[in-house]
GROMACS .gro file of C-alpha atoms in nm:
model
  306
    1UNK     CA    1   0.000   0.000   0.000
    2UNK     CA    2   0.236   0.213   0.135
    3UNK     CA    3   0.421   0.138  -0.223
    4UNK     CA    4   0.116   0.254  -0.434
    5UNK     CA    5   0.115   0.560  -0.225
    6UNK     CA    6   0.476   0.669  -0.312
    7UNK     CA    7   0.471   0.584  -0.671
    8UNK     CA    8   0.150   0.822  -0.707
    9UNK     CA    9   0.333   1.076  -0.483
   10UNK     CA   10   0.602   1.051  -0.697
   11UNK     CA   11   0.365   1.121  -1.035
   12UNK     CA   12   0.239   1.413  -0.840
   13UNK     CA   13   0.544   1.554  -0.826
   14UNK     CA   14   0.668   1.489  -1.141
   15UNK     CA   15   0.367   1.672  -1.297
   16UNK     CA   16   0.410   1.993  -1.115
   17UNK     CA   17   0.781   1.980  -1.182
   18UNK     CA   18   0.826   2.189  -1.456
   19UNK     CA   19   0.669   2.458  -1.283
   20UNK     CA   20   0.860   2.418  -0.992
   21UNK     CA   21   1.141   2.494  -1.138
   22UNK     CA   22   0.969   2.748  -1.390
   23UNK     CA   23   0.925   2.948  -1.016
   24UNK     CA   24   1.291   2.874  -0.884
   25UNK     CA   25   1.473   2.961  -1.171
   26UNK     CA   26   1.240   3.327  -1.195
   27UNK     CA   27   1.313   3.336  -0.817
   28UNK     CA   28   1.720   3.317  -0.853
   29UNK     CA   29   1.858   3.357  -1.231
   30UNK     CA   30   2.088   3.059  -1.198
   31UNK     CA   31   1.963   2.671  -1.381
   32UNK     CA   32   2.163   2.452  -1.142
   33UNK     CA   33   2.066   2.663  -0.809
   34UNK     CA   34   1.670   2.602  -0.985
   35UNK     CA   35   1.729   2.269  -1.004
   36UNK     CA   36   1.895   2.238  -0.634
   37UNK     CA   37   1.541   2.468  -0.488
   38UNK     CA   38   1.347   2.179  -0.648
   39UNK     CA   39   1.535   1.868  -0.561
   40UNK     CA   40   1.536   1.995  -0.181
   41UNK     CA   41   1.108   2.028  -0.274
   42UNK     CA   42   1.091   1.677  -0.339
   43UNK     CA   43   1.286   1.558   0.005
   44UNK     CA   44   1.036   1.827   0.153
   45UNK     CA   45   0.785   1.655  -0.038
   46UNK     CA   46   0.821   1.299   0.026
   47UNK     CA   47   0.877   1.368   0.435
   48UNK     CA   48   0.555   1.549   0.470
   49UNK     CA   49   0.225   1.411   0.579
   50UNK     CA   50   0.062   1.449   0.276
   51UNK     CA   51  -0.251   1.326   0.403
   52UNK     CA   52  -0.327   1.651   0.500
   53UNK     CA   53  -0.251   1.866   0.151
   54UNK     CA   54  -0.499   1.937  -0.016
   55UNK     CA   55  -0.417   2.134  -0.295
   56UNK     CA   56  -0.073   1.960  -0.396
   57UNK     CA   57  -0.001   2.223  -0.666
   58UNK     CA   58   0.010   2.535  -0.436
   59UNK     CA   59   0.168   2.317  -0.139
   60UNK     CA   60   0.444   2.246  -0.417
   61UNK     CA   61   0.498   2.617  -0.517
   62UNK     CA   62   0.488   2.726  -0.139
   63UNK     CA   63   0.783   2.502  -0.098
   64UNK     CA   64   1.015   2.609  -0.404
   65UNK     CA   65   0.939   2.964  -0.319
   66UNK     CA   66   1.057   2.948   0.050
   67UNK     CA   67   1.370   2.726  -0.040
   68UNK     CA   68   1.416   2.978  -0.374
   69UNK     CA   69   1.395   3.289  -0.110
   70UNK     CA   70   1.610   3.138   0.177
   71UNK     CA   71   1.886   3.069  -0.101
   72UNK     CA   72   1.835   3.407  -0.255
   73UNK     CA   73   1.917   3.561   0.053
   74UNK     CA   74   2.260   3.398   0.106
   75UNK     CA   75   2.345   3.417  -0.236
   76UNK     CA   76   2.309   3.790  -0.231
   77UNK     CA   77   2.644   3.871  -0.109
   78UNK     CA   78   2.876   3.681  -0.407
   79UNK     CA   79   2.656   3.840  -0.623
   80UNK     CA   80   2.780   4.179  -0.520
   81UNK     CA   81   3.148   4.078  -0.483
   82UNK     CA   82   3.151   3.957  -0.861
   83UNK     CA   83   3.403   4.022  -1.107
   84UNK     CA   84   3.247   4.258  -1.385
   85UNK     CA   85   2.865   4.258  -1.468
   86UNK     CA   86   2.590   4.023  -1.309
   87UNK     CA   87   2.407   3.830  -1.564
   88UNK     CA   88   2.193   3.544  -1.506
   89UNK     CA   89   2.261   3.201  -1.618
   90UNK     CA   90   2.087   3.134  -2.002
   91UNK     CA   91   1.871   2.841  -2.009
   92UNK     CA   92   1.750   2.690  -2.382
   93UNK     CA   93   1.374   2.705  -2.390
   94UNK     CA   94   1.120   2.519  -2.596
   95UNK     CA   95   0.922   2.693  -2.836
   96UNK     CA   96   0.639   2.719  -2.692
   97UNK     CA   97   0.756   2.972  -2.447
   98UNK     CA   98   0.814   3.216  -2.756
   99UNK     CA   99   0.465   3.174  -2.836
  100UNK     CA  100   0.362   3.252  -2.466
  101UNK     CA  101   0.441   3.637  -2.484
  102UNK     CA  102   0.401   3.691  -2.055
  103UNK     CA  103   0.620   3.363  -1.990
  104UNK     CA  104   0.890   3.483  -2.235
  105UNK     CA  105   0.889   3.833  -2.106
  106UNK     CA  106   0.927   3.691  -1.773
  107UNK     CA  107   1.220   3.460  -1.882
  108UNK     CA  108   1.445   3.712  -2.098
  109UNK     CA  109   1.756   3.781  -1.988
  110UNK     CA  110   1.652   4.170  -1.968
  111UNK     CA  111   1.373   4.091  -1.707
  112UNK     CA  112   1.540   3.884  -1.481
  113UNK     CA  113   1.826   4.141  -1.467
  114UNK     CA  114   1.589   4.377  -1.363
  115UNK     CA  115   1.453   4.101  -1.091
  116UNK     CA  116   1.837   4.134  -0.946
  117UNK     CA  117   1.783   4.471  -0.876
  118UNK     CA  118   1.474   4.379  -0.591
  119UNK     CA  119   1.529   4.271  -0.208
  120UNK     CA  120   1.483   3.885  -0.262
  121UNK     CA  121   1.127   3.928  -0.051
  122UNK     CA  122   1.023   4.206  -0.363
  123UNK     CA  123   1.119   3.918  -0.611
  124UNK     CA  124   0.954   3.622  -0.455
  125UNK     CA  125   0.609   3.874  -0.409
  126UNK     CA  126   0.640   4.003  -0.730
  127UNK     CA  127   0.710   3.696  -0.947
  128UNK     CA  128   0.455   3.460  -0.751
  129UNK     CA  129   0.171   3.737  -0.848
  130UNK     CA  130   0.316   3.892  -1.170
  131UNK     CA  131   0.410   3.649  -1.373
  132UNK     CA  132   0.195   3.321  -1.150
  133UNK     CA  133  -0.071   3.510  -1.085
  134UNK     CA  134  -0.118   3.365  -0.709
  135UNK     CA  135  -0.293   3.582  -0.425
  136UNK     CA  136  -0.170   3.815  -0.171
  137UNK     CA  137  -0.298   3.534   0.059
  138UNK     CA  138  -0.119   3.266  -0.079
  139UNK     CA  139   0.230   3.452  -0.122
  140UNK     CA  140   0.174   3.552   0.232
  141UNK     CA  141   0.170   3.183   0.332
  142UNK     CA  142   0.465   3.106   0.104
  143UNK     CA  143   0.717   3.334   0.244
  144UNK     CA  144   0.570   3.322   0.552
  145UNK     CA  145   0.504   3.731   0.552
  146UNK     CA  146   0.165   3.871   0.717
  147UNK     CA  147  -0.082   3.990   0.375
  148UNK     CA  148  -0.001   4.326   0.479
  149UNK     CA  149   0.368   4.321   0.437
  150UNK     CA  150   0.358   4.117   0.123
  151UNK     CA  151   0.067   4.403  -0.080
  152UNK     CA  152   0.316   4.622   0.033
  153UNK     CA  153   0.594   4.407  -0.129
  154UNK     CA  154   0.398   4.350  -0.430
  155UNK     CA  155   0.344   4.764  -0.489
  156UNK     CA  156   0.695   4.830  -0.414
  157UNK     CA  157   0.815   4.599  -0.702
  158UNK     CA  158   0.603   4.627  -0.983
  159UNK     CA  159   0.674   5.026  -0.948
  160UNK     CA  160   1.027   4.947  -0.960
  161UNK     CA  161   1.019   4.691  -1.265
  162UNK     CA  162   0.833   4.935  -1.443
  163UNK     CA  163   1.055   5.187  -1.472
  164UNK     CA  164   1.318   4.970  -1.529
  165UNK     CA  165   1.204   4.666  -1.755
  166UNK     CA  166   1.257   4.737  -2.110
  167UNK     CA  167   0.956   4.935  -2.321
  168UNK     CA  168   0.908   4.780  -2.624
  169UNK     CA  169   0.864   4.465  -2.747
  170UNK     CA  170   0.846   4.393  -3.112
  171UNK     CA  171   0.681   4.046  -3.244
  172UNK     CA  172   0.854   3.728  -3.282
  173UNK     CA  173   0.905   3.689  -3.601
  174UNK     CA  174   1.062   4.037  -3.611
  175UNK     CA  175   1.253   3.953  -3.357
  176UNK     CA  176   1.395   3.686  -3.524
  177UNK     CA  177   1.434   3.844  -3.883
  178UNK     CA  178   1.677   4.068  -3.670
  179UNK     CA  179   1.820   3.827  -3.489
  180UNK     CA  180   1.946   3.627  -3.840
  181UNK     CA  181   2.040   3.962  -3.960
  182UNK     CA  182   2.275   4.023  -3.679
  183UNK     CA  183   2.385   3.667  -3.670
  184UNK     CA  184   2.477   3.698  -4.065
  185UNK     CA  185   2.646   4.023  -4.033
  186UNK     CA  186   2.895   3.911  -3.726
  187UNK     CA  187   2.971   3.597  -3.905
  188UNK     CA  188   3.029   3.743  -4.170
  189UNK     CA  189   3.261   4.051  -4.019
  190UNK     CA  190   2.993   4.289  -4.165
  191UNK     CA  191   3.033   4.597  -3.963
  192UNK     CA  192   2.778   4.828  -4.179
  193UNK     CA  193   2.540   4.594  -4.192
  194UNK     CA  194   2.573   4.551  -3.810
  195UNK     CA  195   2.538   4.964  -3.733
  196UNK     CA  196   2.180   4.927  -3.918
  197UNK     CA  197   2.044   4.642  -3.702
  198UNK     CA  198   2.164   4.876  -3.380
  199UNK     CA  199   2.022   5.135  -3.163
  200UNK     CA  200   2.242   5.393  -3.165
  201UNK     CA  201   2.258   5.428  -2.812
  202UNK     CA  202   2.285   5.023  -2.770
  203UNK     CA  203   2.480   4.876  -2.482
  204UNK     CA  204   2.645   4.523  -2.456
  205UNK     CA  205   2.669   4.381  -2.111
  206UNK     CA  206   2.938   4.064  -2.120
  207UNK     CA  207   2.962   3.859  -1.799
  208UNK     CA  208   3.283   3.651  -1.767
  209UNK     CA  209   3.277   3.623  -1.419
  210UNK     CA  210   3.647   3.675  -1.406
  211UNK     CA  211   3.725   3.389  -1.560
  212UNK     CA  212   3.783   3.498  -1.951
  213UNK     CA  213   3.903   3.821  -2.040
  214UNK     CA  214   3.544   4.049  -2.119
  215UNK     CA  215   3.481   4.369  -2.066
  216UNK     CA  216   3.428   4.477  -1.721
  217UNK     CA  217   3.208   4.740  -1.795
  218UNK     CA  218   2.898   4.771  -2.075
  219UNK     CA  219   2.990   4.844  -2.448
  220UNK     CA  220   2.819   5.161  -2.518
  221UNK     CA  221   2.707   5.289  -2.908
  222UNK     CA  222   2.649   5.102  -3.223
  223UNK     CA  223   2.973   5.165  -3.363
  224UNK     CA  224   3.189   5.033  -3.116
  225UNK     CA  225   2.912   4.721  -3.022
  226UNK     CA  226   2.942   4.669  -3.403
  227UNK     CA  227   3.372   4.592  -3.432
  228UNK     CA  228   3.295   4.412  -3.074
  229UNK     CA  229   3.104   4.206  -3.289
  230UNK     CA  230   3.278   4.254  -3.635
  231UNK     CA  231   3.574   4.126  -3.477
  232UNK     CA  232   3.449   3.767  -3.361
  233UNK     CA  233   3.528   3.593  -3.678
  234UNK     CA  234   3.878   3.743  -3.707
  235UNK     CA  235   4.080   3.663  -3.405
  236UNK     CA  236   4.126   3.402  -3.138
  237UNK     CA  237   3.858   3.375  -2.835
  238UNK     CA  238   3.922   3.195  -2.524
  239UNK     CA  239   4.226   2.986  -2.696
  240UNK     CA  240   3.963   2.891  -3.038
  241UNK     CA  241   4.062   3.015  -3.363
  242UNK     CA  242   3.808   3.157  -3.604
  243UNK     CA  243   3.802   2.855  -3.827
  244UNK     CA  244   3.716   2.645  -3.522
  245UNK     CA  245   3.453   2.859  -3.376
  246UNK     CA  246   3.093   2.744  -3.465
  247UNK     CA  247   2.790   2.950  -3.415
  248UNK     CA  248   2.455   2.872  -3.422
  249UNK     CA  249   2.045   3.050  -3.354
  250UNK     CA  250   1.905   2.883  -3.076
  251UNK     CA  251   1.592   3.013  -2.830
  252UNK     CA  252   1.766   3.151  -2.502
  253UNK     CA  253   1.519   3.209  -2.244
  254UNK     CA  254   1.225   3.282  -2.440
  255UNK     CA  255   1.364   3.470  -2.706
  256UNK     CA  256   1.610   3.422  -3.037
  257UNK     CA  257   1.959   3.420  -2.946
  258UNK     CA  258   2.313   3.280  -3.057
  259UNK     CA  259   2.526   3.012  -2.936
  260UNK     CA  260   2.888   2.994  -2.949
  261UNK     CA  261   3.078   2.697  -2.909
  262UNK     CA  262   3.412   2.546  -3.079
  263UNK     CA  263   3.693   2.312  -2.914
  264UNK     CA  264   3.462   2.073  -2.758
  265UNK     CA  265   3.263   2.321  -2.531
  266UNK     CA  266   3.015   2.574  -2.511
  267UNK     CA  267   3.174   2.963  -2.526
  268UNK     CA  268   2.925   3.241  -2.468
  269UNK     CA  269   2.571   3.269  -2.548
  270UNK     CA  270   2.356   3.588  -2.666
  271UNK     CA  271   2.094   3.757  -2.660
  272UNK     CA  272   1.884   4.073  -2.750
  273UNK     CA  273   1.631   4.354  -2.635
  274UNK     CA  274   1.465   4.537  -2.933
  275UNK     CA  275   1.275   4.891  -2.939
  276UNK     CA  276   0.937   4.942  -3.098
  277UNK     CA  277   1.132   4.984  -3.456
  278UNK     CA  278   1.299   4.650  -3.379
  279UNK     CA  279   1.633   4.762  -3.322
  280UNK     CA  280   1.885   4.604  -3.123
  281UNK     CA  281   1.890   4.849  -2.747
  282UNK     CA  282   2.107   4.592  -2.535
  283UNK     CA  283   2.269   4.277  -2.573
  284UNK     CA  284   2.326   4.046  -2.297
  285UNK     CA  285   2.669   3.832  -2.334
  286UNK     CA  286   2.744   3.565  -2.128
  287UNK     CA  287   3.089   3.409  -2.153
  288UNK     CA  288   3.172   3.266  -1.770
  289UNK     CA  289   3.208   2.892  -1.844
  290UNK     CA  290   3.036   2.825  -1.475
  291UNK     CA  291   2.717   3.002  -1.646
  292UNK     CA  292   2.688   2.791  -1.917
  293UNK     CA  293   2.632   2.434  -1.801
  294UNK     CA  294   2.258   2.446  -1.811
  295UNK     CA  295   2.314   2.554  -2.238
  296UNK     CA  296   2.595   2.285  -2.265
  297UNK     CA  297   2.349   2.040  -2.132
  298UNK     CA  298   2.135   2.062  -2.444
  299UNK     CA  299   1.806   2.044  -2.211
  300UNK     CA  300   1.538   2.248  -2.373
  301UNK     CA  301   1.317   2.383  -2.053
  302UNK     CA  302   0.947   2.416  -2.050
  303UNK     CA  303   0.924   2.723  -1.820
  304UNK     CA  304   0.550   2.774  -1.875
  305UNK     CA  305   0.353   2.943  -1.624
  306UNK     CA  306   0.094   2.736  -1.576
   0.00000   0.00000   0.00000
């Protein structure tokens, strides 16, 4: 009996899992800390008296939130001692998180570097309403705040996110017109062609965590973004020559992005913000080999919202 109980445990688990982690990684930016917030939800999970849940999906959630938060918190402090710009760890997504505009906005790299920029209460409030539309009652429960504290919360953060999440979004297809523009034009060295696709104003954030040589500050204006980018297929990165460096158009957290990879390993991923004229405004670089495990991987993720 006992058995029968477990295994169906075990399939109720398994079906919210995807969303589990679809909350942790919103929660803390990084795939393998995600998948850590959800394994520690199962132990949770499988030591409970579950008997007395009734609503296993929100029980779930309530879980992955307060690990999420409690690791948010202590992560906080190596996140302000890093080497060079923050950016979160890219994930590959299936496509049918493109075609969900609200759960790719909420992925993109853009977005969840604005998330870095709330207390980790603000995040947890703002993402569990926001973006999975729970109540101020049941966020209250989850991070174990009184309802007061977390509307509070909840006002604080969407005023902040607004002013700082990016404007414009163009469509998809756009979007990735541009994208295979840009991805043409740096292969091929094509500076002009590269100034068109750009803002003029754009900036390019690269996060090597101290670990390859990037720049430790953003890349500001088209025409020095554009050589950044000219330059790719003419000289040696991270010990690959040109002739060895492969790049490919891949979905990176919601959106079209590129994928660099040559001797054996995965190099740098990137990714894009457009304005309502779909230019590029800022691209997001990441090039610190511990950020890149989740890409290597080759595991598309389903981070639906429902």
């Amino acid at each position: 009996m006992t058995h029968l109980s477990g295994d169906r445990d075990q399939q109720v688990f398994h079906k919210h899992r995807n969303l589990l982690f679809s909350v942790a990684y919103r929660l803390l930016g990084i795939a393998a800390d995600a998948e850590d917030a959800v394994q520690d939800a199962w132990i949770k999970w499988s030591s409970a008296d579950r008997s007395q849940v009734a609503d296993p999906k929100a029980y779930l959630t309530r879980i992955v939130s307060n690990l999420a938060l409690e690791r948010l918190r202590s992560t906080r402090y190596k996140r302000e001692t890093y080497v060079g710009p923050w950016l979160p760890e890219p994930i590959l997504t299936s496509g049918d998180t493109a075609e969900a505009v609200m759960d790719a906005e909420s992925v993109s790299m853009a977005m969840l570097v604005v998330l870095e920029t709330l207390s980790p209460l603000e995040r947890a409030v703002f993402v569990l309403k926001e973006v999975f539309d729970f109540s101020h009652a049941e966020i209250a429960e989850a991070v174990e705040r009184s309802e007061a504290a977390v509307r509070q919360a909840a006002h604080r953060a969407r005023e902040h996110v607004q002013a700082r999440r990016p404007r414009f979004t163009t469509d998809r297809p756009r979007q990735r017109e541009i994208t295979e523009r840009f991805f043409a034009a740096a292969t091929g060295g094509d500076v002009n062609a590269l100034m068109e696709l750009l803002s003029p104003d754009v900036t390019l954030w690269t996060d090597g965590g101290g670990k390859v040589r990037q720049a430790l500050r953003p890349v500001v204006g088209a025409q020095t973004v554009a050589a950044w980018f000219a330059a790719i297929g003419t000289v040696t990165y991270q010990g690959v020559e040109p002739a060895d460096m492969k790049a490919e158009l891949v979905e990176i957290n919601g959106g079209p992005g590129m994928l660099f990879s040559g001797s054996g390993r995965v190099i740098a991923t990137v990714t894009f913000d457009f304005d309502a004229d779909g230019r590029i405004t800022s691209i997001h670089n990441v090039a610190n080999p511990d950020k890149l495990q989740a890409v290597a991987d080759g595991t598309a993720h389903d981070v639906g919202t429902r």
